[in-house]
Short mmCIF file of C-alpha atoms in Angstrom, two decimals:
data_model
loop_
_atom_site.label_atom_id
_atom_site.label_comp_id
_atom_site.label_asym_id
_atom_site.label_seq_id
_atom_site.Cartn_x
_atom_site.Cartn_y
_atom_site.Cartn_z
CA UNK A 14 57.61 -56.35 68.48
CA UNK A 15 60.93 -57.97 69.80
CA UNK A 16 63.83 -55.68 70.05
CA UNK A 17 67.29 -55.28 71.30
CA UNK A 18 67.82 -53.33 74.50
CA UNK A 19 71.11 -52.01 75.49
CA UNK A 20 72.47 -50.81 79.28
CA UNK A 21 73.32 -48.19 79.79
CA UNK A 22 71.64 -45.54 77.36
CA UNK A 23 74.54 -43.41 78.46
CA UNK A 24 78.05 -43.97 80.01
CA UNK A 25 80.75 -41.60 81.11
CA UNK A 26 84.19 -43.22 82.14
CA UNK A 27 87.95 -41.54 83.33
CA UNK A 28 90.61 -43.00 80.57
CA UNK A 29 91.84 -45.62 81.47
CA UNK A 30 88.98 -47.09 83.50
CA UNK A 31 87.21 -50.79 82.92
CA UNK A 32 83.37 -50.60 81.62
CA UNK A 33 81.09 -53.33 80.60
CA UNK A 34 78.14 -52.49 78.26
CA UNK A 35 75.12 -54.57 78.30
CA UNK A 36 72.49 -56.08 75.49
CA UNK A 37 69.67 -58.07 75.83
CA UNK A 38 69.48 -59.59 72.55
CA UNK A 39 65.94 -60.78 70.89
CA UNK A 40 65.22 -64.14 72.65
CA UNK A 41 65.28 -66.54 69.70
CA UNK A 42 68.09 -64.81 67.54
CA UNK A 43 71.31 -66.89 67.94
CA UNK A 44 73.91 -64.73 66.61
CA UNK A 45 75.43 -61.46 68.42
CA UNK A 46 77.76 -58.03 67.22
CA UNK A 47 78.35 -55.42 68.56
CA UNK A 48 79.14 -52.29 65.98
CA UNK A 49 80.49 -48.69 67.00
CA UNK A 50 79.46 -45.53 65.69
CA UNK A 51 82.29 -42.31 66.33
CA UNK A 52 80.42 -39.34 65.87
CA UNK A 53 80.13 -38.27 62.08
CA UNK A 54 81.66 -41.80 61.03
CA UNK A 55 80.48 -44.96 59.72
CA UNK A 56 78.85 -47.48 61.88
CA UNK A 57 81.82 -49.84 61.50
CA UNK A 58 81.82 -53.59 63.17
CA UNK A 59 83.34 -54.96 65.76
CA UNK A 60 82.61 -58.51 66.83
CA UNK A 61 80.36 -61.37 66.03
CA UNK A 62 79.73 -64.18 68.43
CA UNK A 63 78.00 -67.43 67.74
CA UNK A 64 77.92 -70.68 70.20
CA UNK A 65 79.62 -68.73 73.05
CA UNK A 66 82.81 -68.33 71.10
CA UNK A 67 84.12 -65.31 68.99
CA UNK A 68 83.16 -66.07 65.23
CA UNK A 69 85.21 -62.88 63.55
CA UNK A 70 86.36 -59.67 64.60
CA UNK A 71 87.82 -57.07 63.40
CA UNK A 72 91.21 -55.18 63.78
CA UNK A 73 89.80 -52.49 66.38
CA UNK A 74 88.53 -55.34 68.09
CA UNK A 75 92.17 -55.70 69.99
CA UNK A 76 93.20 -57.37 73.99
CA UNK A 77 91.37 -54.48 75.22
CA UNK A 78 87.92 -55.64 74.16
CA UNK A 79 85.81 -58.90 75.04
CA UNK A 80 82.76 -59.87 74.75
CA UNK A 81 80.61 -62.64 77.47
CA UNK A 82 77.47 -64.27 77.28
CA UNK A 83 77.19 -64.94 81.07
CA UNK A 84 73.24 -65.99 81.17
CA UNK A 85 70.83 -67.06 78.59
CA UNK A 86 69.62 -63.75 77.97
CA UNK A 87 72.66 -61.07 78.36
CA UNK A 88 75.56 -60.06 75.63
CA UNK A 89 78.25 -57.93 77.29
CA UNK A 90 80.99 -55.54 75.57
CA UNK A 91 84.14 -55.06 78.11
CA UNK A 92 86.50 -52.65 77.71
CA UNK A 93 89.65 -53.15 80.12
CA UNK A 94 91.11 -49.73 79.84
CA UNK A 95 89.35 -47.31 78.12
CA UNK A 96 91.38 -44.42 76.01
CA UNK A 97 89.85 -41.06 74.50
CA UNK A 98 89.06 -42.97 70.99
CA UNK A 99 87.29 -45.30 72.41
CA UNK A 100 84.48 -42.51 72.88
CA UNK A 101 81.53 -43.52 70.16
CA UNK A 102 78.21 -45.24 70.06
CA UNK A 103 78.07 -48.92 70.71
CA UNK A 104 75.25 -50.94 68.93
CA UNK A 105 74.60 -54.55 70.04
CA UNK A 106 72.71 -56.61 67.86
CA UNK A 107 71.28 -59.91 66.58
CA UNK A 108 69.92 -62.38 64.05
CA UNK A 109 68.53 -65.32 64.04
CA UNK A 110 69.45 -67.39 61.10
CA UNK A 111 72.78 -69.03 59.98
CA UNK A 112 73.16 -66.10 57.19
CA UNK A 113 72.70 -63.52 59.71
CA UNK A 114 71.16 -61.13 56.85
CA UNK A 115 68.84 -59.74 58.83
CA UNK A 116 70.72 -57.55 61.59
CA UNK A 117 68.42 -55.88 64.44
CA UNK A 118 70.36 -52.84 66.30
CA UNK A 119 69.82 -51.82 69.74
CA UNK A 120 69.48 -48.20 70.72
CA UNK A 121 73.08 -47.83 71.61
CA UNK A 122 75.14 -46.98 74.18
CA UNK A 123 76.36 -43.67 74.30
CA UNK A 124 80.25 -44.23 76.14
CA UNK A 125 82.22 -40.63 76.79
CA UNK A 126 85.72 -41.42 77.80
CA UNK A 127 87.35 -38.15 79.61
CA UNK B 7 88.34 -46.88 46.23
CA UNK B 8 86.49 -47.17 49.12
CA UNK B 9 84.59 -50.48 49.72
CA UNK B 10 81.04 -48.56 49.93
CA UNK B 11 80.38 -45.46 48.45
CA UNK B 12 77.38 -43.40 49.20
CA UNK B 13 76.31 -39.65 49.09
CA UNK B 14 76.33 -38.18 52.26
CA UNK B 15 73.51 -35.41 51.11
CA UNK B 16 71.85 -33.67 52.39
CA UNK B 17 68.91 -34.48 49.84
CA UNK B 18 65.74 -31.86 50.56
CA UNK B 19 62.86 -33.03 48.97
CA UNK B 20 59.19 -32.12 49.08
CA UNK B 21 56.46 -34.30 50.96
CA UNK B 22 54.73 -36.82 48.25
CA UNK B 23 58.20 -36.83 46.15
CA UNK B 24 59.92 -40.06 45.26
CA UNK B 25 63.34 -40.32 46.71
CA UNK B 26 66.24 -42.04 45.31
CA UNK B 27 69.24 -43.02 47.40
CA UNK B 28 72.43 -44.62 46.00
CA UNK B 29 75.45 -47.11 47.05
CA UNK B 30 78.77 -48.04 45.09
CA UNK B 31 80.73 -50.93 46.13
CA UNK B 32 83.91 -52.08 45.39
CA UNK B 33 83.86 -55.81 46.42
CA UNK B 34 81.99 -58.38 44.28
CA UNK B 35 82.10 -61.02 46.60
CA UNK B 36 79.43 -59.10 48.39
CA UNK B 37 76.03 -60.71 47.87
CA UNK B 38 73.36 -59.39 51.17
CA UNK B 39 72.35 -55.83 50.79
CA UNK B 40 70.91 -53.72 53.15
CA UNK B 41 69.29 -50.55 53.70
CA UNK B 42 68.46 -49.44 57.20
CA UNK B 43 66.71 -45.85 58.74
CA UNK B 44 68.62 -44.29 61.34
CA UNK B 45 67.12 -41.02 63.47
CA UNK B 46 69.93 -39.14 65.08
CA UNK B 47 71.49 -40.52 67.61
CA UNK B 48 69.46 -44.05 67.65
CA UNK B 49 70.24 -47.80 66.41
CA UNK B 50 69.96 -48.01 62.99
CA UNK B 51 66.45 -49.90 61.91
CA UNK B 52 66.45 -52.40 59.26
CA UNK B 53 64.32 -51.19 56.62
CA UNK B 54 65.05 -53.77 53.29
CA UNK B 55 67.23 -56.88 52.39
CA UNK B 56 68.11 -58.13 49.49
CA UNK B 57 69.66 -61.42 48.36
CA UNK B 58 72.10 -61.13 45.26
CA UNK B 59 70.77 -58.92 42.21
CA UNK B 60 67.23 -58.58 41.55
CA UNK B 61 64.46 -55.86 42.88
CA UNK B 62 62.29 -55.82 46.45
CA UNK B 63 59.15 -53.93 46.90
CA UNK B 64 57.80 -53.59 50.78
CA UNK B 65 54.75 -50.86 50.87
CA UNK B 66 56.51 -47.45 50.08
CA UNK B 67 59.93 -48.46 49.54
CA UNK B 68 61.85 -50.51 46.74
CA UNK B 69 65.21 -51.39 47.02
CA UNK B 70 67.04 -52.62 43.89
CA UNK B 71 70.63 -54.40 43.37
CA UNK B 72 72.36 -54.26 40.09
CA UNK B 73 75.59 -57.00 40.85
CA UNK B 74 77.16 -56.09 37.63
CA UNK B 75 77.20 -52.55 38.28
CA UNK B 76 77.89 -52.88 41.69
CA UNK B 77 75.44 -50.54 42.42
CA UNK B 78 72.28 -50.12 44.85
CA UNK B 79 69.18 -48.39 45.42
CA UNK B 80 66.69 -47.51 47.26
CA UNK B 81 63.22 -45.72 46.40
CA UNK B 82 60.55 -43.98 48.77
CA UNK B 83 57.35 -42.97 47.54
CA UNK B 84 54.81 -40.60 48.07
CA UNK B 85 57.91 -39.29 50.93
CA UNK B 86 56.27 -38.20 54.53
CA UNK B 87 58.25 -35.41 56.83
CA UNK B 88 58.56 -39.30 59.16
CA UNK B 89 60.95 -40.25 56.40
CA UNK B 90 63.48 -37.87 57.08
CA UNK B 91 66.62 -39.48 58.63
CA UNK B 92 69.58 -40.88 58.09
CA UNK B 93 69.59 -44.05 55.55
CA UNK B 94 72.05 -46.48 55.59
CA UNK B 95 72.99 -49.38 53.13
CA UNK B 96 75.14 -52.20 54.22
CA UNK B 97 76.43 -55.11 52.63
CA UNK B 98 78.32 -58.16 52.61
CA UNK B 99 79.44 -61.28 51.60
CA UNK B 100 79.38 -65.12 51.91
CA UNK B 101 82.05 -66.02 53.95
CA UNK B 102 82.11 -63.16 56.25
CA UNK B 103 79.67 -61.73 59.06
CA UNK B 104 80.79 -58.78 59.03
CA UNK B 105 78.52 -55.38 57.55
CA UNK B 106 80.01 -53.06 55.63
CA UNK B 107 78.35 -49.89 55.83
CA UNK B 108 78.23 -46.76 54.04
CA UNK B 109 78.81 -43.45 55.07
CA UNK B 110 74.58 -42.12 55.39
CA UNK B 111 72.98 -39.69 53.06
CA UNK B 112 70.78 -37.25 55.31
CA UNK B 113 67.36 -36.89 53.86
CA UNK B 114 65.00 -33.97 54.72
CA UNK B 115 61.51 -33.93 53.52
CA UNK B 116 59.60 -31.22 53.96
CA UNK B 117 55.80 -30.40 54.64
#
């Protein structure tokens, strides 16, 4: 069964350091997000991204996040300069359809900012 | 209020027992409901959508939407020890692609 695979399973960064998480979305889905998950919180959303351009974000979602789709094939989360709250789970994930009901998460990426 | 509402648990039930889990919402412009499974520390996994009010049935589960209660569920039956996990609903609306999700309610079933 397709799935969504995310890069690294685990990251550990110094504050204020630059780090770029990766997703392979599933190959026919056309929509992208990636979601955080703080330990004990809700799994609260960041960004969607449709047709290589940002479609909404939300208000954690600030200068020092972007997202790229550099190939056909790779979704990347950048964070420019990470800080000690930035320290949560990152889910990628995708859909395929226009609605984008139907929401497949990645594993996540595990990012520890000391 | 909070814009989803749901009991964080934990809810220990018996294997072979049907489970009920719960959502609130606040926001009646929401009209996709979700629930998804999540095992600690993994992505959650999409286990039923719904479309507006109305009831779903996939094998063991059944997830229902009441729109003018603003209110959610989800059933398991005949509950295996596999079941227990995190589960997740999520919703939202229309014009927006963004999920709303609730806070988890942790269930345990046990052997």
């Amino acid at each position: 069964e397709p799935e969504v695979t995310q890069t690294p399973s685990h990251q550990v960064t110094q504050m204020g350091q630059e780090v770029i998480l990766r997703c392979v979305p599933i190959s026919n889905h056309l929509y992208f997000y990636w979601y955080r998950q703080i330990l004990g919180q809700k799994v609260e959303f960041l960004v969607s991204f449709y047709n290589n351009e940002i479609s909404e974000k939300s208000e954690i979602f600030d200068d020092q996040f972007s997202v790229e789709r550099p190939d056909g094939s790779n979704f990347t989360l950048k964070i420019r300069s990470t800080k000690l709250e930035d320290s949560a789970m990152y889910f990628c994930a995708s859909s395929e359809g226009q609605s984008g009901e139907k929401l497949f998460f990645g594993s996540g990426t595990q990012l520890s900012v000391l | 209020q909070k814009e989803v509402e749901q009991d964080p648990g934990p809810l220990s039930v018996p294997e072979g027992a049907i489970v009920s889990l719960n959502c609130t919402y606040s926001n009646s412009a929401f009209q996709y409901f979700m629930w998804y499974r999540q095992y600690s520390r993994k992505g959650p996994e999409l286990l039923m959508y719904t479309y507006s009010s109305g009831n779903k049935e996939d094998g063991r589960f059944t997830a229902q939407v009441d729109k003018s209660s603003k209110y959610i569920s989800l059933f398991i039956r005949d509950s295996q020890p596999s079941d227990s996990a995190t589960y997740l609903c999520a919703m939202r609306g229309d014009s927006s692609y963004k999920l709303i999700f609730g806070s988890g309610t942790r269930l345990l079933v046990r052997p």
